[in-house]
Amino acid sequence: MYTMHIASILQLLLTIMPMLCLRRVNLFKANFRLETHRTHLLKQLRLIFPIKLVRLTAEGHGAAANQAPPQHQFTIAGIPLPDDIHHPATSDDQVSTALGFTCHLMALISKYLSIPMRYRIICKFSRSIIIDEGKGGTKSSALAYPLFRERGVI
């Protein structure tokens, strides 16, 4: 009796195993296609939003200018990312545009890689906002952090 039961189980396993192997191979193929597609999307983002490190030229001449450490600045899509958004020499449009591009890039990367963001991002290009829902998660306790300067406010 047990030998017949074992034989039927073995026969069932022999019929199921090829189907499971085929499904596993299909799963690996689908995962490979997904990763390939994600890589392609991220490469496209590198073309749309190129981030570069640009060396700033020294303004002074002489020994003091040569001893100063080299100054660098990041740019996104050709727009400089300011080190200090409150510096008077930084224009409102430059701050808003650079941070808006950065916000949009982060939102797209998060979506493509299926990685949730800690804070909700509202992408409105040069008027983007980061929302901190707080511990309660209610809209009344949410804090909004604008990624732009109001015109004329330093």
Coordinates of N, CA and C in Angstrom, one line a residue:
M1 N 0.8 -1.2 0.0 CA 0.0 0.0 0.0 C 0.9 1.3 0.0
Y2 N 1.9 1.3 0.9 CA 2.7 2.5 1.0 C 3.6 2.6 -0.3
T3 N 4.0 1.5 -0.9 CA 4.8 1.5 -2.1 C 4.0 2.1 -3.2
M4 N 2.7 1.8 -3.3 CA 1.9 2.4 -4.4 C 1.7 3.9 -4.2
H5 N 1.5 4.2 -2.9 CA 1.4 5.7 -2.6 C 2.7 6.4 -2.9
I6 N 3.8 5.8 -2.6 CA 5.1 6.5 -2.9 C 5.3 6.6 -4.4
A7 N 4.9 5.5 -5.1 CA 5.1 5.5 -6.5 C 4.2 6.6 -7.2
S8 N 3.0 6.8 -6.7 CA 2.1 7.8 -7.2 C 2.7 9.2 -7.0
I9 N 3.2 9.4 -5.8 CA 3.8 10.7 -5.4 C 5.0 10.9 -6.3
L10 N 5.9 9.9 -6.5 CA 7.0 10.1 -7.4 C 6.6 10.4 -8.9
Q11 N 5.6 9.7 -9.3 CA 5.0 10.0 -10.7 C 4.5 11.4 -10.8
L12 N 3.8 11.9 -9.7 CA 3.3 13.3 -9.7 C 4.5 14.3 -9.7
L13 N 5.5 14.0 -8.9 CA 6.7 14.9 -8.9 C 7.4 14.9 -10.2
L14 N 7.5 13.8 -10.9 CA 8.1 13.8 -12.2 C 7.3 14.6 -13.3
T15 N 6.0 14.7 -13.1 CA 5.3 15.5 -14.0 C 5.3 17.0 -13.7
I16 N 5.4 17.3 -12.4 CA 5.4 18.7 -11.9 C 6.7 19.3 -12.1
M17 N 7.8 18.6 -11.9 CA 9.2 19.2 -11.9 C 9.5 19.9 -13.2
P18 N 9.2 19.4 -14.4 CA 9.5 20.2 -15.6 C 8.8 21.5 -15.7
M19 N 7.5 21.5 -15.2 CA 6.7 22.7 -15.3 C 7.3 23.7 -14.3
L20 N 7.8 23.3 -13.1 CA 8.4 24.2 -12.2 C 9.7 24.8 -12.7
C21 N 10.5 24.0 -13.4 CA 11.7 24.4 -13.9 C 11.5 25.5 -15.0
L22 N 10.4 25.2 -15.9 CA 10.1 26.1 -16.9 C 9.6 27.5 -16.3
R23 N 8.8 27.4 -15.3 CA 8.4 28.7 -14.7 C 9.5 29.4 -14.0
R24 N 10.5 28.7 -13.4 CA 11.6 29.3 -12.8 C 12.5 30.0 -13.9
V25 N 12.7 29.4 -15.0 CA 13.4 30.0 -16.1 C 12.7 31.2 -16.6
N26 N 11.4 31.1 -16.8 CA 10.6 32.3 -17.2 C 10.7 33.4 -16.2
L27 N 10.7 33.1 -14.9 CA 10.9 34.2 -13.9 C 12.2 34.8 -14.0
F28 N 13.3 34.1 -14.2 CA 14.6 34.6 -14.4 C 14.7 35.5 -15.6
K29 N 14.1 35.1 -16.7 CA 14.1 35.9 -17.9 C 13.3 37.2 -17.7
A30 N 12.2 37.1 -17.0 CA 11.4 38.3 -16.8 C 12.2 39.3 -15.9
N31 N 12.9 38.7 -14.9 CA 13.7 39.6 -14.0 C 14.8 40.2 -14.7
F32 N 15.5 39.5 -15.6 CA 16.6 40.0 -16.4 C 16.1 41.1 -17.3
R33 N 14.9 40.9 -18.0 CA 14.3 42.0 -18.8 C 14.0 43.2 -18.0
L34 N 13.5 43.0 -16.8 CA 13.1 44.2 -15.9 C 14.4 45.0 -15.6
E35 N 15.4 44.3 -15.2 CA 16.7 44.9 -14.8 C 17.3 45.7 -16.0
T36 N 17.2 45.0 -17.2 CA 17.7 45.7 -18.4 C 16.9 46.9 -18.7
H37 N 15.6 46.9 -18.5 CA 14.8 48.1 -18.8 C 15.1 49.2 -17.8
R38 N 15.3 48.8 -16.5 CA 15.6 49.8 -15.5 C 17.0 50.5 -15.8
T39 N 17.9 49.7 -16.2 CA 19.2 50.2 -16.6 C 19.1 51.2 -17.7
H40 N 18.3 50.8 -18.7 CA 18.1 51.7 -19.9 C 17.4 53.0 -19.4
L41 N 16.4 52.9 -18.6 CA 15.8 54.1 -18.1 C 16.7 55.0 -17.3
L42 N 17.6 54.5 -16.5 CA 18.6 55.3 -15.7 C 19.6 55.9 -16.6
K43 N 20.0 55.2 -17.7 CA 20.9 55.8 -18.7 C 20.2 57.0 -19.4
Q44 N 19.0 56.9 -19.7 CA 18.2 58.0 -20.3 C 18.2 59.2 -19.3
L45 N 18.0 58.9 -18.0 CA 18.0 60.0 -17.1 C 19.3 60.7 -17.0
R46 N 20.4 59.9 -17.2 CA 21.8 60.6 -17.2 C 21.9 61.5 -18.4
L47 N 21.2 61.2 -19.5 CA 21.2 62.1 -20.7 C 20.3 63.3 -20.5
I48 N 19.2 63.1 -19.8 CA 18.2 64.2 -19.6 C 18.7 65.2 -18.6
F49 N 19.2 64.6 -17.4 CA 19.7 65.4 -16.3 C 21.1 65.1 -16.0
P50 N 22.0 65.6 -16.9 CA 23.5 65.3 -16.6 C 24.0 66.1 -15.4
I51 N 24.6 65.4 -14.5 CA 25.2 66.0 -13.3 C 26.7 66.0 -13.5
K52 N 27.3 67.2 -13.4 CA 28.7 67.3 -13.7 C 29.3 68.1 -12.5
L53 N 30.6 67.8 -12.3 CA 31.4 68.6 -11.3 C 32.2 69.6 -12.1
V54 N 32.0 70.9 -11.9 CA 32.7 71.9 -12.7 C 33.7 72.6 -11.8
R55 N 34.9 72.8 -12.3 CA 35.9 73.5 -11.5 C 35.7 75.0 -11.7
L56 N 35.6 75.8 -10.7 CA 35.5 77.2 -10.7 C 36.8 77.8 -10.9
T57 N 36.9 78.9 -11.7 CA 38.2 79.6 -11.9 C 38.5 80.5 -10.7
A58 N 39.7 80.6 -10.4 CA 40.2 81.4 -9.3 C 40.0 82.9 -9.7
E59 N 39.5 83.7 -8.8 CA 39.3 85.1 -9.1 C 40.5 86.0 -8.9
G60 N 41.3 85.5 -7.9 CA 42.5 86.4 -7.6 C 43.7 85.9 -8.3
H61 N 44.8 86.7 -8.2 CA 46.0 86.5 -8.9 C 47.1 86.4 -7.8
G62 N 48.2 85.8 -8.2 CA 49.4 85.8 -7.3 C 49.4 84.5 -6.4
A63 N 50.2 84.6 -5.4 CA 50.5 83.4 -4.5 C 49.2 83.0 -3.7
A64 N 48.4 84.0 -3.3 CA 47.2 83.7 -2.5 C 46.3 82.8 -3.3
A65 N 46.1 83.1 -4.6 CA 45.1 82.4 -5.4 C 45.6 81.0 -5.7
N66 N 47.0 80.8 -5.8 CA 47.5 79.5 -6.1 C 47.5 78.6 -4.8
Q67 N 47.5 79.1 -3.6 CA 47.4 78.3 -2.4 C 46.0 78.0 -2.0
A68 N 45.0 78.6 -2.5 CA 43.7 78.3 -2.2 C 43.3 77.0 -2.7
P69 N 42.5 76.2 -2.0 CA 42.0 74.9 -2.5 C 41.1 75.1 -3.7
P70 N 41.2 74.2 -4.7 CA 40.3 74.4 -5.9 C 38.8 74.4 -5.5
Q71 N 38.1 75.2 -6.1 CA 36.7 75.3 -5.9 C 35.9 74.6 -7.0
H72 N 34.9 73.8 -6.5 CA 34.1 73.0 -7.5 C 32.7 73.3 -7.2
Q73 N 31.9 73.0 -8.3 CA 30.4 73.2 -8.2 C 29.8 72.2 -9.0
F74 N 28.7 71.6 -8.5 CA 27.9 70.6 -9.3 C 26.9 71.4 -10.1
T75 N 26.7 70.8 -11.3 CA 25.6 71.4 -12.2 C 24.7 70.2 -12.5
I76 N 23.4 70.5 -12.7 CA 22.4 69.6 -13.2 C 21.8 70.2 -14.5
A77 N 21.9 69.5 -15.6 CA 21.4 70.0 -16.9 C 22.0 71.3 -17.2
G78 N 23.2 71.6 -16.8 CA 23.9 72.9 -17.1 C 23.6 74.0 -16.1
I79 N 22.7 73.8 -15.2 CA 22.3 74.8 -14.2 C 23.1 74.5 -12.9
P80 N 23.9 75.5 -12.4 CA 24.7 75.3 -11.2 C 23.8 75.1 -10.0
L81 N 24.2 74.1 -9.2 CA 23.6 73.8 -7.9 C 24.3 74.7 -6.9
P82 N 23.6 75.7 -6.3 CA 24.3 76.6 -5.4 C 24.7 75.9 -4.1
D83 N 25.9 76.3 -3.6 CA 26.3 75.8 -2.2 C 25.5 76.4 -1.1
D84 N 25.1 77.7 -1.3 CA 24.3 78.4 -0.3 C 23.2 79.2 -1.0
I85 N 22.0 78.7 -0.8 CA 20.8 79.3 -1.5 C 20.5 80.7 -1.0
H86 N 21.1 81.0 0.2 CA 20.8 82.4 0.7 C 21.8 83.4 0.4
H87 N 22.8 83.0 -0.4 CA 23.8 84.0 -0.8 C 23.2 85.0 -1.8
P88 N 23.5 86.2 -1.6 CA 22.9 87.3 -2.5 C 23.2 87.1 -4.0
A89 N 24.4 86.5 -4.3 CA 24.8 86.4 -5.7 C 24.0 85.3 -6.4
T90 N 23.4 84.5 -5.7 CA 22.6 83.4 -6.3 C 21.2 83.9 -6.6
S91 N 20.8 83.7 -7.9 CA 19.5 84.2 -8.3 C 18.4 83.3 -7.9
D92 N 17.2 83.8 -7.8 CA 16.0 83.0 -7.4 C 15.8 81.9 -8.5
D93 N 15.9 82.3 -9.7 CA 15.6 81.4 -10.8 C 16.6 80.3 -10.8
Q94 N 17.9 80.5 -10.6 CA 18.9 79.5 -10.5 C 18.6 78.5 -9.4
V95 N 18.3 79.0 -8.2 CA 18.0 78.1 -7.1 C 16.7 77.2 -7.4
S96 N 15.7 77.9 -7.9 CA 14.4 77.2 -8.1 C 14.6 76.1 -9.2
T97 N 15.3 76.5 -10.3 CA 15.4 75.6 -11.4 C 16.3 74.4 -11.0
A98 N 17.4 74.6 -10.4 CA 18.4 73.6 -10.1 C 17.7 72.6 -9.1
L99 N 17.0 73.1 -8.0 CA 16.4 72.2 -7.1 C 15.2 71.5 -7.7
G100 N 14.5 72.2 -8.6 CA 13.4 71.5 -9.3 C 13.8 70.4 -10.1
F101 N 14.9 70.6 -10.9 CA 15.5 69.5 -11.7 C 15.9 68.3 -10.7
T102 N 16.6 68.6 -9.6 CA 17.0 67.6 -8.7 C 15.8 66.8 -8.1
C103 N 14.8 67.6 -7.8 CA 13.6 66.9 -7.2 C 12.9 66.0 -8.3
H104 N 12.8 66.4 -9.5 CA 12.2 65.6 -10.5 C 13.1 64.4 -10.8
L105 N 14.4 64.5 -10.8 CA 15.3 63.4 -11.0 C 15.1 62.4 -9.9
M106 N 15.1 62.8 -8.6 CA 14.9 61.9 -7.5 C 13.6 61.2 -7.5
A107 N 12.6 61.9 -7.9 CA 11.2 61.2 -8.0 C 11.2 60.2 -9.1
L108 N 11.9 60.4 -10.2 CA 11.9 59.4 -11.3 C 12.8 58.2 -10.9
I109 N 13.9 58.5 -10.3 CA 14.8 57.4 -9.9 C 14.0 56.5 -8.8
S110 N 13.3 57.1 -7.9 CA 12.6 56.4 -6.9 C 11.5 55.5 -7.6
K111 N 10.9 56.1 -8.6 CA 9.8 55.3 -9.3 C 10.4 54.2 -10.1
Y112 N 11.5 54.4 -10.8 CA 12.1 53.4 -11.7 C 12.6 52.2 -10.9
L113 N 13.2 52.5 -9.7 CA 13.8 51.5 -8.9 C 12.9 50.9 -7.9
S114 N 11.7 51.4 -7.8 CA 10.7 51.0 -6.8 C 11.2 51.1 -5.4
I115 N 11.8 52.3 -5.1 CA 12.3 52.6 -3.8 C 11.4 53.7 -3.3
P116 N 10.7 53.5 -2.2 CA 9.9 54.6 -1.6 C 10.7 55.7 -1.0
M117 N 10.2 56.9 -1.2 CA 10.9 58.1 -0.6 C 10.4 58.2 0.8
R118 N 11.3 58.7 1.7 CA 10.9 58.9 3.0 C 9.9 60.1 3.2
Y119 N 10.1 61.1 2.4 CA 9.2 62.2 2.4 C 8.5 62.4 1.0
R120 N 7.3 62.8 1.0 CA 6.6 63.0 -0.2 C 7.1 64.2 -1.0
I121 N 7.3 64.0 -2.3 CA 7.8 65.1 -3.1 C 6.7 65.5 -4.1
I122 N 6.5 66.8 -4.1 CA 5.5 67.3 -5.1 C 6.4 68.0 -6.2
C123 N 6.5 67.5 -7.4 CA 7.3 68.1 -8.4 C 6.5 69.0 -9.2
K124 N 6.9 70.3 -9.1 CA 6.3 71.4 -9.9 C 7.4 72.2 -10.5
F125 N 8.4 71.5 -10.9 CA 9.6 72.0 -11.6 C 10.2 73.1 -10.7
S126 N 10.1 74.4 -11.0 CA 10.8 75.4 -10.2 C 10.0 75.8 -9.0
R127 N 8.9 75.1 -8.7 CA 8.1 75.4 -7.5 C 7.9 74.0 -6.8
S128 N 8.9 73.2 -6.7 CA 8.7 71.9 -6.1 C 8.7 72.0 -4.6
I129 N 8.1 71.0 -3.9 CA 7.9 71.0 -2.5 C 8.2 69.6 -1.9
I130 N 8.8 69.6 -0.7 CA 8.9 68.3 0.0 C 8.0 68.4 1.2
I131 N 7.2 67.3 1.4 CA 6.2 67.3 2.4 C 6.6 66.3 3.5
D132 N 6.6 66.7 4.7 CA 6.9 65.8 5.9 C 5.6 65.6 6.6
E133 N 5.1 64.4 6.4 CA 3.8 64.0 7.0 C 3.8 64.0 8.5
G134 N 5.0 63.9 9.1 CA 5.1 63.8 10.6 C 4.8 62.4 11.1
K135 N 4.7 62.3 12.4 CA 4.4 61.0 13.0 C 3.0 60.6 12.9
G136 N 2.1 61.6 12.9 CA 0.7 61.4 12.8 C 0.2 61.0 11.4
G137 N 0.9 61.5 10.4 CA 0.6 61.2 9.0 C -0.7 62.0 8.5
T138 N -1.1 63.0 9.3 CA -2.3 63.7 8.9 C -1.9 65.0 8.2
K139 N -2.8 65.4 7.3 CA -2.4 66.6 6.6 C -2.3 67.9 7.5
S140 N -3.0 67.9 8.6 CA -2.9 69.0 9.5 C -1.5 69.1 10.2
S141 N -0.9 68.0 10.4 CA 0.4 68.0 11.0 C 1.6 68.0 10.0
A142 N 1.3 68.0 8.7 CA 2.3 68.0 7.7 C 3.0 69.3 7.6
L143 N 4.3 69.2 7.3 CA 5.2 70.4 7.1 C 5.6 70.4 5.6
A144 N 5.5 71.6 5.0 CA 5.9 71.7 3.6 C 7.2 72.5 3.6
Y145 N 8.2 71.9 2.8 CA 9.5 72.6 2.7 C 9.6 73.0 1.2
P146 N 9.5 74.2 0.9 CA 9.6 74.6 -0.5 C 11.1 74.5 -1.0
L147 N 11.3 74.1 -2.2 CA 12.6 74.0 -2.8 C 12.8 75.2 -3.8
F148 N 12.4 76.3 -3.3 CA 12.6 77.6 -4.1 C 12.6 78.7 -3.1
R149 N 13.1 79.8 -3.6 CA 13.0 81.1 -2.8 C 11.9 81.9 -3.3
E150 N 11.3 82.6 -2.5 CA 10.3 83.6 -2.9 C 11.0 84.8 -3.5
R151 N 10.5 85.4 -4.5 CA 11.1 86.5 -5.2 C 11.6 87.6 -4.2
G152 N 12.9 87.9 -4.2 CA 13.4 88.9 -3.4 C 13.7 88.6 -1.9
V153 N 13.3 87.3 -1.5 CA 13.6 86.9 -0.1 C 14.9 86.3 0.0
I154 N 15.8 86.7 0.9 CA 17.1 86.0 1.1 C 17.1 85.3 2.4

